Coordinates of C-alpha atoms in Angstrom, one line a residue:
M1 CA -69.2 3.3 -43.4
T2 CA -72.7 4.4 -42.4
V3 CA -75.8 2.2 -42.3
L4 CA -76.9 3.9 -45.6
F5 CA -74.8 1.4 -47.5
A6 CA -75.7 -1.7 -45.5
E7 CA -77.4 -4.1 -47.9
A8 CA -78.9 -7.5 -47.3
Y9 CA -76.9 -10.5 -48.5
S10 CA -77.6 -11.6 -52.0
T11 CA -80.1 -14.4 -52.2
K12 CA -77.9 -16.1 -54.8
M13 CA -75.5 -18.8 -53.7
S14 CA -72.1 -17.3 -52.8
K15 CA -69.4 -17.6 -55.4
T16 CA -66.7 -16.2 -53.1
V17 CA -63.6 -18.3 -52.6
H18 CA -62.4 -18.6 -49.0
I19 CA -58.7 -18.9 -49.0
G20 CA -57.3 -21.7 -46.8
S21 CA -53.6 -21.6 -47.7
K22 CA -50.9 -19.6 -49.5
S23 CA -50.7 -22.2 -52.3
Q24 CA -54.4 -22.0 -52.9
F25 CA -54.2 -18.2 -53.2
D26 CA -51.2 -18.4 -55.6
S27 CA -53.1 -21.0 -57.7
L28 CA -56.2 -18.7 -57.8
L29 CA -54.1 -15.7 -59.0
R30 CA -52.8 -17.8 -61.9
S31 CA -56.1 -19.3 -62.9
S32 CA -58.3 -16.2 -62.9
K33 CA -57.6 -13.0 -64.9
I34 CA -58.9 -10.8 -62.2
V35 CA -59.0 -11.6 -58.5
V36 CA -60.8 -9.3 -56.1
T37 CA -59.6 -10.1 -52.5
D38 CA -61.2 -9.0 -49.2
F39 CA -58.7 -9.1 -46.3
Y40 CA -60.7 -9.2 -43.1
A41 CA -61.0 -10.4 -39.5
D42 CA -63.9 -11.8 -37.6
W43 CA -63.5 -9.1 -34.9
C44 CA -63.5 -6.2 -37.4
G45 CA -66.8 -4.2 -37.3
P46 CA -66.3 -2.4 -40.6
C47 CA -65.4 -5.7 -42.3
K48 CA -68.8 -7.1 -41.2
Q49 CA -70.6 -3.9 -42.4
I50 CA -69.3 -4.0 -45.9
A51 CA -69.5 -7.8 -46.2
P52 CA -73.0 -7.9 -47.7
I53 CA -72.0 -5.5 -50.5
Y54 CA -68.9 -7.6 -51.2
E55 CA -71.0 -10.7 -51.4
Q56 CA -73.5 -9.0 -53.7
L57 CA -70.8 -7.9 -56.1
S58 CA -69.4 -11.5 -56.0
A59 CA -72.8 -13.0 -56.9
Q60 CA -73.4 -10.5 -59.7
L61 CA -69.9 -10.3 -61.3
S62 CA -68.1 -13.6 -60.7
R63 CA -67.2 -15.4 -64.0
P64 CA -65.1 -18.6 -64.3
N65 CA -61.4 -17.8 -65.1
K66 CA -62.2 -14.1 -65.6
I67 CA -63.3 -12.6 -62.3
T68 CA -63.0 -14.3 -59.0
F69 CA -63.9 -12.9 -55.5
A70 CA -61.8 -14.2 -52.6
K71 CA -61.8 -13.6 -48.8
V72 CA -58.7 -14.0 -46.7
D73 CA -59.0 -14.2 -42.9
T74 CA -55.9 -12.3 -41.8
E75 CA -56.0 -14.1 -38.4
Q76 CA -55.8 -17.5 -40.1
Q77 CA -53.7 -16.6 -43.1
R78 CA -51.1 -14.2 -41.6
E79 CA -48.4 -15.1 -44.2
V80 CA -50.7 -14.1 -47.1
A81 CA -51.7 -10.8 -45.4
Q82 CA -48.1 -9.9 -44.6
R83 CA -46.9 -10.8 -48.1
Y84 CA -49.2 -8.0 -49.5
G85 CA -48.6 -5.5 -46.7
V86 CA -52.0 -5.5 -45.2
T87 CA -52.0 -3.2 -42.2
A88 CA -55.6 -2.0 -42.1
L89 CA -58.9 -3.8 -42.1
P90 CA -60.7 -4.3 -44.3
T91 CA -58.3 -4.0 -47.2
F92 CA -59.4 -4.9 -50.7
I93 CA -56.7 -5.8 -53.2
I94 CA -57.5 -6.3 -56.8
F95 CA -55.1 -8.4 -58.9
K96 CA -55.0 -8.5 -62.7
N97 CA -52.8 -11.2 -64.4
T98 CA -51.3 -11.8 -60.9
E99 CA -50.3 -8.2 -60.5
I100 CA -51.8 -5.7 -58.0
V101 CA -53.8 -3.0 -60.0
E102 CA -55.8 -1.5 -57.1
S103 CA -55.8 -1.4 -53.3
I104 CA -58.6 0.0 -51.2
K105 CA -58.1 0.5 -47.5
G106 CA -61.2 0.8 -45.3
A107 CA -64.9 0.1 -45.8
D108 CA -65.6 2.4 -48.7
P109 CA -68.5 0.8 -50.6
R110 CA -68.8 3.5 -53.3
K111 CA -65.2 3.2 -54.3
L112 CA -65.2 -0.6 -54.1
Q113 CA -68.3 -0.9 -56.4
A114 CA -66.9 1.6 -58.9
V115 CA -63.5 -0.1 -59.1
V116 CA -64.9 -3.6 -59.3
K117 CA -67.5 -2.8 -61.9
K118 CA -65.0 -0.9 -64.1
L119 CA -62.7 -3.9 -64.1
S120 CA -65.7 -6.2 -64.8
A121 CA -66.5 -4.2 -67.9
E122 CA -62.8 -4.3 -69.0
A123 CA -62.7 -8.1 -68.5
D124 CA -65.8 -8.5 -70.7
S125 CA -64.6 -6.2 -73.4
D126 CA -62.8 -7.4 -76.4
G127 CA -60.6 -4.3 -76.4
A128 CA -62.2 -2.8 -79.5
N129 CA -64.8 -0.8 -77.7
G130 CA -63.6 2.8 -76.9
F131 CA -66.8 4.1 -75.4
G132 CA -66.9 2.0 -72.2
E133 CA -68.9 -0.7 -73.9
A134 CA -69.0 -4.2 -72.3
S135 CA -69.8 -7.5 -73.8
S136 CA -73.2 -9.0 -73.1
S137 CA -71.6 -12.3 -72.1
G138 CA -71.6 -13.3 -68.5
S139 CA -73.7 -11.8 -65.8
A140 CA -72.5 -8.2 -66.1
S141 CA -74.9 -5.7 -67.5
W142 CA -74.1 -4.2 -70.9
T143 CA -73.3 -0.6 -70.8
A144 CA -72.7 1.8 -73.7
A145 CA -71.2 4.8 -71.8
S146 CA -68.4 5.4 -69.3
L147 CA -69.4 5.9 -65.7
P148 CA -68.7 9.2 -63.8
K149 CA -65.9 8.8 -61.3
G150 CA -67.1 7.6 -57.9
Y151 CA -70.4 6.2 -59.2
S152 CA -71.7 2.8 -60.3
D153 CA -74.2 1.2 -62.6
V154 CA -77.1 0.5 -60.2
T155 CA -79.5 -0.8 -62.8
D156 CA -79.6 -4.1 -60.9
Q157 CA -81.6 -2.3 -58.2
V158 CA -84.6 -1.9 -60.6
D159 CA -87.5 -3.9 -59.3
V160 CA -88.6 -5.4 -62.6
R161 CA -91.8 -6.8 -61.0
G162 CA -93.2 -3.3 -60.5
L163 CA -92.3 -1.7 -63.8
D164 CA -95.1 -0.1 -65.8
L165 CA -95.1 1.4 -69.3
L166 CA -97.9 3.3 -70.9
N167 CA -98.5 3.8 -74.7
S168 CA -96.0 1.2 -75.8
A169 CA -96.5 -0.7 -79.1
S170 CA -97.5 -4.3 -78.4
E171 CA -95.3 -5.7 -81.2
C172 CA -92.2 -4.3 -79.5
G173 CA -90.5 -5.1 -76.2
T174 CA -91.8 -4.4 -72.7
A175 CA -90.5 -2.2 -69.9
R176 CA -88.3 -5.1 -68.8
T177 CA -86.6 -4.9 -72.2
L178 CA -85.2 -1.5 -71.4
F179 CA -83.2 -2.9 -68.4
D180 CA -82.2 -6.1 -70.0
N181 CA -78.5 -7.0 -69.5
S182 CA -77.9 -7.8 -73.1
K183 CA -76.4 -5.6 -75.8
P184 CA -79.1 -4.2 -78.1
S185 CA -79.5 -6.3 -81.2
A186 CA -79.4 -3.1 -83.4
L187 CA -75.7 -2.6 -82.5
D188 CA -75.0 -6.2 -83.6
S189 CA -76.9 -5.7 -86.9
G190 CA -75.1 -2.5 -87.6
K191 CA -78.2 -1.0 -89.2
G192 CA -80.3 0.1 -86.3
K193 CA -83.2 -2.3 -87.0
G194 CA -82.2 -5.3 -85.0
K195 CA -84.4 -8.1 -83.8
G196 CA -85.1 -9.9 -80.6
P197 CA -82.5 -12.1 -79.0
S198 CA -84.6 -15.2 -79.5
N199 CA -85.1 -16.9 -82.9
E200 CA -88.4 -18.4 -81.8
E201 CA -90.3 -15.2 -82.7
E202 CA -89.0 -13.5 -85.8
D203 CA -91.1 -10.4 -85.1
K204 CA -89.9 -10.0 -81.5
K205 CA -88.1 -6.7 -81.1
D206 CA -85.7 -6.0 -78.2
W207 CA -86.6 -2.3 -77.9
V208 CA -89.6 -0.2 -77.0
E209 CA -91.6 2.1 -79.3
S210 CA -94.5 4.4 -78.5
D211 CA -97.9 3.5 -80.0
T212 CA -100.5 6.1 -80.7
D213 CA -98.2 9.1 -80.6
E214 CA -94.6 10.0 -79.6
Q215 CA -95.2 9.9 -75.8
L216 CA -94.1 7.2 -73.3
M217 CA -94.7 7.0 -69.6
L218 CA -92.3 4.7 -67.7
Y219 CA -92.6 3.8 -64.0
V220 CA -89.3 2.5 -62.4
P221 CA -89.4 1.3 -58.7
F222 CA -86.2 0.4 -57.0
M223 CA -85.3 -2.4 -54.5
S224 CA -83.0 0.0 -52.6
T225 CA -83.0 3.6 -51.8
L226 CA -80.7 5.3 -54.4
K227 CA -78.9 8.4 -55.1
V228 CA -79.3 8.9 -58.9
H229 CA -76.6 10.8 -60.7
T230 CA -77.1 10.0 -64.4
L231 CA -79.4 8.1 -66.8
H232 CA -78.0 6.4 -69.9
I233 CA -80.6 6.2 -72.6
T234 CA -79.9 4.2 -75.8
S235 CA -82.0 4.8 -78.9
L236 CA -81.1 3.2 -82.2
P237 CA -83.8 4.1 -84.9
A238 CA -83.3 2.3 -88.2
K239 CA -81.8 4.7 -90.7
D240 CA -83.2 2.8 -93.7
D241 CA -86.8 2.9 -92.7
D242 CA -89.1 5.2 -94.6
E243 CA -90.6 6.6 -91.4
P244 CA -88.1 5.8 -88.6
P245 CA -89.1 6.3 -85.0
M246 CA -87.5 9.3 -83.3
R247 CA -85.1 9.5 -80.4
P248 CA -86.4 11.2 -77.2
K249 CA -86.1 14.9 -77.1
T250 CA -88.0 16.3 -74.1
I251 CA -87.9 14.2 -70.9
Q252 CA -89.6 14.9 -67.6
L253 CA -88.6 13.1 -64.4
Y254 CA -90.7 12.7 -61.3
S255 CA -89.2 11.2 -58.1
N256 CA -90.7 8.9 -55.4
R257 CA -94.1 8.5 -56.9
A258 CA -96.2 5.5 -55.7
H259 CA -97.3 4.5 -59.2
V260 CA -97.2 5.4 -62.9
L261 CA -98.6 8.8 -63.8
G262 CA -101.3 9.3 -66.4
F263 CA -100.3 11.6 -69.3
D264 CA -102.7 14.4 -68.3
E265 CA -101.7 14.0 -64.7
A266 CA -98.0 14.4 -65.5
E267 CA -98.6 17.5 -67.6
D268 CA -100.3 19.1 -64.6
L269 CA -97.5 18.3 -62.1
P270 CA -94.2 20.1 -61.7
A271 CA -91.4 17.7 -62.7
T272 CA -88.5 17.1 -60.4
Q273 CA -86.3 17.8 -63.5
A274 CA -87.0 18.5 -67.2
I275 CA -84.4 17.7 -69.8
T276 CA -84.1 18.6 -73.4
L277 CA -81.8 16.5 -75.5
S278 CA -80.2 17.7 -78.8
P279 CA -78.8 15.6 -81.6
R280 CA -75.2 16.2 -80.4
D281 CA -76.1 14.5 -77.1
W282 CA -76.3 11.1 -78.8
D283 CA -73.1 9.2 -79.2
E284 CA -72.7 8.3 -82.9
K285 CA -71.4 4.8 -82.2
T286 CA -73.6 3.5 -79.5
G287 CA -76.7 5.7 -79.9
T288 CA -76.5 6.6 -76.2
A289 CA -77.2 9.9 -74.4
K290 CA -75.8 10.5 -70.9
V291 CA -78.4 12.5 -69.0
E292 CA -76.9 14.1 -66.0
L293 CA -79.4 14.9 -63.2
R294 CA -79.4 17.6 -60.6
F295 CA -77.9 15.3 -58.0
V296 CA -79.2 17.2 -55.0
K297 CA -82.7 16.6 -56.2
F298 CA -82.3 12.8 -56.6
Q299 CA -81.2 11.7 -53.1
N300 CA -83.1 8.9 -51.3
I301 CA -84.9 7.9 -54.5
T302 CA -87.3 4.9 -54.2
S303 CA -88.8 5.3 -57.7
L304 CA -88.7 7.3 -60.9
V305 CA -91.4 8.2 -63.4
V306 CA -89.8 8.9 -66.8
F307 CA -92.1 10.9 -69.1
I308 CA -91.0 11.0 -72.8
V309 CA -92.8 14.1 -73.9
D310 CA -91.7 14.3 -77.5
G311 CA -89.1 13.1 -80.0
E312 CA -86.4 14.8 -82.1
G313 CA -88.0 15.2 -85.5
S314 CA -91.5 15.2 -87.1
G315 CA -92.4 11.6 -86.7
D316 CA -95.1 10.1 -84.6
K317 CA -93.2 7.4 -82.7
V318 CA -90.3 7.3 -80.3
R319 CA -87.9 4.4 -79.8
I320 CA -85.8 3.4 -76.7
D321 CA -83.5 0.4 -76.7
R322 CA -81.9 0.4 -73.3
M323 CA -81.8 2.4 -70.1
R324 CA -79.2 2.4 -67.4
I325 CA -79.3 4.0 -63.9
V326 CA -76.0 5.4 -62.5
G327 CA -75.5 6.5 -58.9
E328 CA -75.2 5.0 -55.4
T329 CA -77.0 2.2 -53.7
G330 CA -78.3 2.7 -50.2
E331 CA -80.5 0.8 -47.8
K332 CA -82.6 -2.2 -49.0
R333 CA -86.3 -1.5 -49.1
D334 CA -89.1 -3.7 -47.7
L335 CA -91.0 -4.7 -50.8
G336 CA -93.2 -7.2 -49.1
K337 CA -96.2 -4.9 -49.4
L338 CA -95.5 -3.5 -52.9
E339 CA -98.5 -3.8 -55.1
K340 CA -99.0 -2.4 -58.5
V341 CA -101.8 0.2 -58.3
G342 CA -104.9 -1.0 -60.2
E343 CA -103.8 -4.6 -60.2
H344 CA -106.9 -5.7 -58.3
D345 CA -109.3 -3.1 -59.6

């Protein structure tokens, strides 16, 4: 494993269970549907390198009786290690209903993240969702589309404090709404209208709409350096509205900008990539389009500007319900000096 994948420990309290006996481990396998187990040793260098990523996954995805993360010190618990044939360190063994479903030898963070997040989505699913959809319950992020092999949902690396969104309607959600963990309310309503997750404000909407025209400009900074493979964009316009908002059609992406771009400025700059979506790109069930990027152009990404140029149709507003970032997580960034441009003007 290279230092590219070394991340700082999560600031959340660790939820990892440290195994002290064979009986404790057997009990854990019976009580939790999925058990992710890290077999390690204190003298193992690669074990120490991948430990922060393991702790981060544990903090994000642990759920009582559903998903439990455990660590087994192979020097102290030799019987447990021998029982499962552990011969290389680190070894990650994933159990489902007490049975081994996956084994990963070596410090392979990309594979570990992909496997664990896939199982997390399965654990949250009620089994009725065929498009990779996960429940909004628990701490896992809702996702409407399957992930490409070898890559993970890295939306949790969005620095929500630095988000910026231009030309958004005030009666709708904010930039943070796009990266909310919850399932869009429009999918629950079944009509595309939906409403906010809170009943305190009847008019609160958990999606974003453009205001004066169909254009939106979104600035997305990241807490880590990313390799971005795909964007998942969910748009669920209400079919029974007289003048429903449109889904995005033309999208321009700009990488590693220090701040949000003005609309005139963006039109004068060459985009890192321009995408044109067609109606067939949107999944009928989830209202989600999988936007694959030119991966070679999106290495070492610290921020993205997403420019929605126009929509599919003749309306004058565009709607976006959710956005997910798919790729690989790299080094943590020092955000101590991050400041939103214009904040103190």
